[in-house]
Short mmCIF file of C-alpha atoms in Angstrom, two decimals:
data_model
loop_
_atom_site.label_atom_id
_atom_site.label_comp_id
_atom_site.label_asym_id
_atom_site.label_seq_id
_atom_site.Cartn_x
_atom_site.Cartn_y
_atom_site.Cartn_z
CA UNK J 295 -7.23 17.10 11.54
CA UNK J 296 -7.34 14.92 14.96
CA UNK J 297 -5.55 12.43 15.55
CA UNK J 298 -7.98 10.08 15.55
CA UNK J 299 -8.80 11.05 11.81
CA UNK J 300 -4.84 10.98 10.70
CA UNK J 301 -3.46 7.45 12.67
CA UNK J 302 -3.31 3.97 12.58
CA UNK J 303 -3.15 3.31 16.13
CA UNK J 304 -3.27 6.46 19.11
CA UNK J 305 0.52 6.12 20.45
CA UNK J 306 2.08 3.96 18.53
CA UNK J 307 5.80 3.85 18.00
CA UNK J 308 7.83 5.58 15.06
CA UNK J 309 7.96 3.52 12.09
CA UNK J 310 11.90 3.17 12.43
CA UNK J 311 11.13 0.78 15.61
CA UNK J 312 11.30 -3.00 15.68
CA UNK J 313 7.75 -4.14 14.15
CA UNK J 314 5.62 -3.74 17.41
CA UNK J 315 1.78 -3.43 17.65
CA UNK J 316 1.18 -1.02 14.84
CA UNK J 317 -0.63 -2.14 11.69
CA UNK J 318 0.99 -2.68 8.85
CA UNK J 319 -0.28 -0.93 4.95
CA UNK J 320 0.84 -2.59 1.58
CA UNK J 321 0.27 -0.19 -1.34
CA UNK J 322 -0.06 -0.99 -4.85
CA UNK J 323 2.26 1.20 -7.59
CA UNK J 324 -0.86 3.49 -8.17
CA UNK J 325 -1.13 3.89 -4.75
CA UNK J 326 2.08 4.94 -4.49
CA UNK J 327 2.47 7.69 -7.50
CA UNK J 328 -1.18 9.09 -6.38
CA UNK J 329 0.82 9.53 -2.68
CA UNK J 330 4.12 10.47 -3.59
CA UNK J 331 3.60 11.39 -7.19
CA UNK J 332 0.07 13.16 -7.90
CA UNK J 333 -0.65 14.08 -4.02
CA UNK J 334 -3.88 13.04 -4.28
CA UNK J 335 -6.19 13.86 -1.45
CA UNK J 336 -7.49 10.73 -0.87
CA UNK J 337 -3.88 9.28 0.05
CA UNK J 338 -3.53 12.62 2.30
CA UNK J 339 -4.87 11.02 5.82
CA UNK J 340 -2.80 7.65 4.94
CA UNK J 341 0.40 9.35 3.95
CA UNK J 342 0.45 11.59 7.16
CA UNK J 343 -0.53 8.05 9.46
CA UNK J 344 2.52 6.76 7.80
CA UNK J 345 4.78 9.75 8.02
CA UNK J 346 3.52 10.19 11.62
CA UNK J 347 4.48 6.42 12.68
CA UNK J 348 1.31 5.31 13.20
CA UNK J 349 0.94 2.90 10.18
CA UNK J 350 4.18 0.80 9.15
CA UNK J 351 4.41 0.77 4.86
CA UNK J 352 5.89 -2.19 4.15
CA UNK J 353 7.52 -2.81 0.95
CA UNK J 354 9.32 -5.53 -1.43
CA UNK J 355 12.12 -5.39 -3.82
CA UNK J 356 9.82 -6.71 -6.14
CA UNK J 357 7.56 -4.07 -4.90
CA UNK J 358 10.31 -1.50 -5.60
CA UNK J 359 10.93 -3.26 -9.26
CA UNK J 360 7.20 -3.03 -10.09
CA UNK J 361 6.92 0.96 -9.68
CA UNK J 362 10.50 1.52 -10.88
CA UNK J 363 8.91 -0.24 -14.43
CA UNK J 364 5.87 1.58 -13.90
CA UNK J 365 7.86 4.96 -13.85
CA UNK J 366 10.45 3.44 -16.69
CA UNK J 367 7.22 3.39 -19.09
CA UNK J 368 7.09 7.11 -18.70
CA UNK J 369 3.54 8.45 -17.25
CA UNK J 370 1.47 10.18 -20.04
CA UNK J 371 0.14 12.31 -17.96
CA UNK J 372 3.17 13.58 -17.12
CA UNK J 373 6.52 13.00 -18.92
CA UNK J 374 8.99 14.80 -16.96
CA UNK J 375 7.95 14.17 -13.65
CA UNK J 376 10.67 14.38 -11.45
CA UNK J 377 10.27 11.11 -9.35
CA UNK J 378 13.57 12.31 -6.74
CA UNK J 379 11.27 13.33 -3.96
CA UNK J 380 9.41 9.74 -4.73
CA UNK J 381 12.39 7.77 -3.57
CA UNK J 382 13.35 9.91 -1.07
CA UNK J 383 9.91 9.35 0.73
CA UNK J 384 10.20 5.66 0.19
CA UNK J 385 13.84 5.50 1.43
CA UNK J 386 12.83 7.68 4.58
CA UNK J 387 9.16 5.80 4.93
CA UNK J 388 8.89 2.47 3.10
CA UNK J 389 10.00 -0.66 5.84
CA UNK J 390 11.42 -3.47 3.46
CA UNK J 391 10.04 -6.67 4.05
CA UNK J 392 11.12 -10.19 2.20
CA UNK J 393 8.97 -10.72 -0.35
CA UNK J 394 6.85 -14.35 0.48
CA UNK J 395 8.44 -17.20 -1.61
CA UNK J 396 6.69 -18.17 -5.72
CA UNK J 397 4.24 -20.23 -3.54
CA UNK J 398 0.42 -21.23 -4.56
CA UNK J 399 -2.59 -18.51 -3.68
CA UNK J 400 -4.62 -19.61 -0.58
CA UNK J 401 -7.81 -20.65 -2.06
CA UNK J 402 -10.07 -17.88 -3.94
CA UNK J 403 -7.24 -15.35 -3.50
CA UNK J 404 -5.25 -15.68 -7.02
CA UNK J 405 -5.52 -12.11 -8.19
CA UNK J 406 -6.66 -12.12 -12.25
CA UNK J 407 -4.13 -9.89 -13.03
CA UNK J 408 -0.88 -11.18 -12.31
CA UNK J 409 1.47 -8.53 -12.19
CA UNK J 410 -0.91 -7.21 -8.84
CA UNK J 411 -0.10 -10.83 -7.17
CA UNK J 412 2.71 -9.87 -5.70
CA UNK J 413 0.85 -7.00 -3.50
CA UNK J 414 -1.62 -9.71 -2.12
CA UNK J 415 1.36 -12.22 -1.37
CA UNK J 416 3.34 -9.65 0.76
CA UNK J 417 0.08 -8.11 2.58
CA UNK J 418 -1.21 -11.74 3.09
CA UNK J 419 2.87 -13.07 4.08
CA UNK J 420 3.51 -10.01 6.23
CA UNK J 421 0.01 -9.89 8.30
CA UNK J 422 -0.80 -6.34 7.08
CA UNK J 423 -4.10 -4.75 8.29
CA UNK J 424 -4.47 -3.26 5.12
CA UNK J 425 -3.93 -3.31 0.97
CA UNK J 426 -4.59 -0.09 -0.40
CA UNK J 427 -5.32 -0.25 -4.19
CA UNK J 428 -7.96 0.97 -6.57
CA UNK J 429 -7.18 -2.11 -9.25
CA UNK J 430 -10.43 -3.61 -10.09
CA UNK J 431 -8.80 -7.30 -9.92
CA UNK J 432 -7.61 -6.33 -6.49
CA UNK J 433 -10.42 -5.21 -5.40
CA UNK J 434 -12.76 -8.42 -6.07
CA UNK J 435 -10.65 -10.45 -3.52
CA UNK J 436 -12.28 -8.07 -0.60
CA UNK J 437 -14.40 -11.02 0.68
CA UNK J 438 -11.64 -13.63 0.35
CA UNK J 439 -8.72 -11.24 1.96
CA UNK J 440 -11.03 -10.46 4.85
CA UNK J 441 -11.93 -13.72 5.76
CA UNK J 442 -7.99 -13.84 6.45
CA UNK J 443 -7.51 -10.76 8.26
CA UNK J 444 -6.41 -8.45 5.53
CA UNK J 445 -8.74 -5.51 4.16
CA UNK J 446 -8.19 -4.54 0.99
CA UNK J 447 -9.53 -0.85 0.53
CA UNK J 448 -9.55 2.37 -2.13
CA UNK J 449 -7.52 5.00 -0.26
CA UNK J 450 -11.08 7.05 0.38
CA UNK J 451 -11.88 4.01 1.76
CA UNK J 452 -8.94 3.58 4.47
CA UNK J 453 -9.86 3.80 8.08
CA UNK J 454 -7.41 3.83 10.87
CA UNK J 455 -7.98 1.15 13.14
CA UNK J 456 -10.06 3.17 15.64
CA UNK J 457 -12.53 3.99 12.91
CA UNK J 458 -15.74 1.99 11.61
CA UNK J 459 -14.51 -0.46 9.03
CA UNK J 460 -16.91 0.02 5.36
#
């Protein structure tokens, strides 16, 4: 795969540099688990920008809480899953962020589901390029969260920044 095809941005710093003039990716817990989890193909050209330093992940504590519930409910798909190499990724690849104050939506951009909120406040707080989620309440804010700068895609929907937007 090019480079092109696998980054953010050509030559951008490592992700463990000050916040600079790479984009920034917020991922939702499913997002997450079908990266780090499930290594689901469609995460595979996201998860290498990000690895490669080309895309900076930012995360929450609340972020953090929300998949370590998620995982605390147990996956029926999988019951012992060993989530270890999960948290090591996130440790090595994950840039915490403060989460954005228990302040009102912008208008049009209160997500139905409110336990998904949270992803939209930090991406929208934090100036991220992108939200990567497949939740259909996420996903109906597309319009809204462009209008202010922030694309919310699937993962086989992701484009780095020198790419066609769909």
């Amino acid at each position: 795969m090019s480079d092109t095809n696998s980054s953010c941005a050509a030559g951008a710093p490592s992700p463990s540099a000050a916040p600079g003039p790479y984009p920034s990716v917020v991922l939702d817990s499913n997002a997450v688990l079908d990266w780090l989890l499930f290594g689901d193909a469609s995460m595979r050209p996201l998860g290498e920008a990000i690895a490669a330093g080309h895309c900076r992940w930012i995360v929450s504590g609340a972020l953090r809480g929300e998949l370590e519930h998620v995982l605390a409910r147990g996956l029926r798909s999988r019951p012992q899953v060993d989530t270890q190499p999960l948290w090591l990724t996130w440790d090595a690849l994950a840039r915490p962020v403060e989460q954005p104050a228990d302040t009102p939506s912008p208008p049009g951009l209160r997500c139905t589901d409110s336990d998904d909120q949270k992803f939209l406040a930090l991406a929208l707080a934090h100036g991220a390029r992108w939200l990567v989620s497949r939740d259909r309440a996420v996903l109906k804010l597309r319009k809204r969260a462009r209008e202010r700068g922030l694309l919310i895609v699937t993962p086989t929907q992701w484009m780095p920044d020198d790419a066609p937007v769909v």
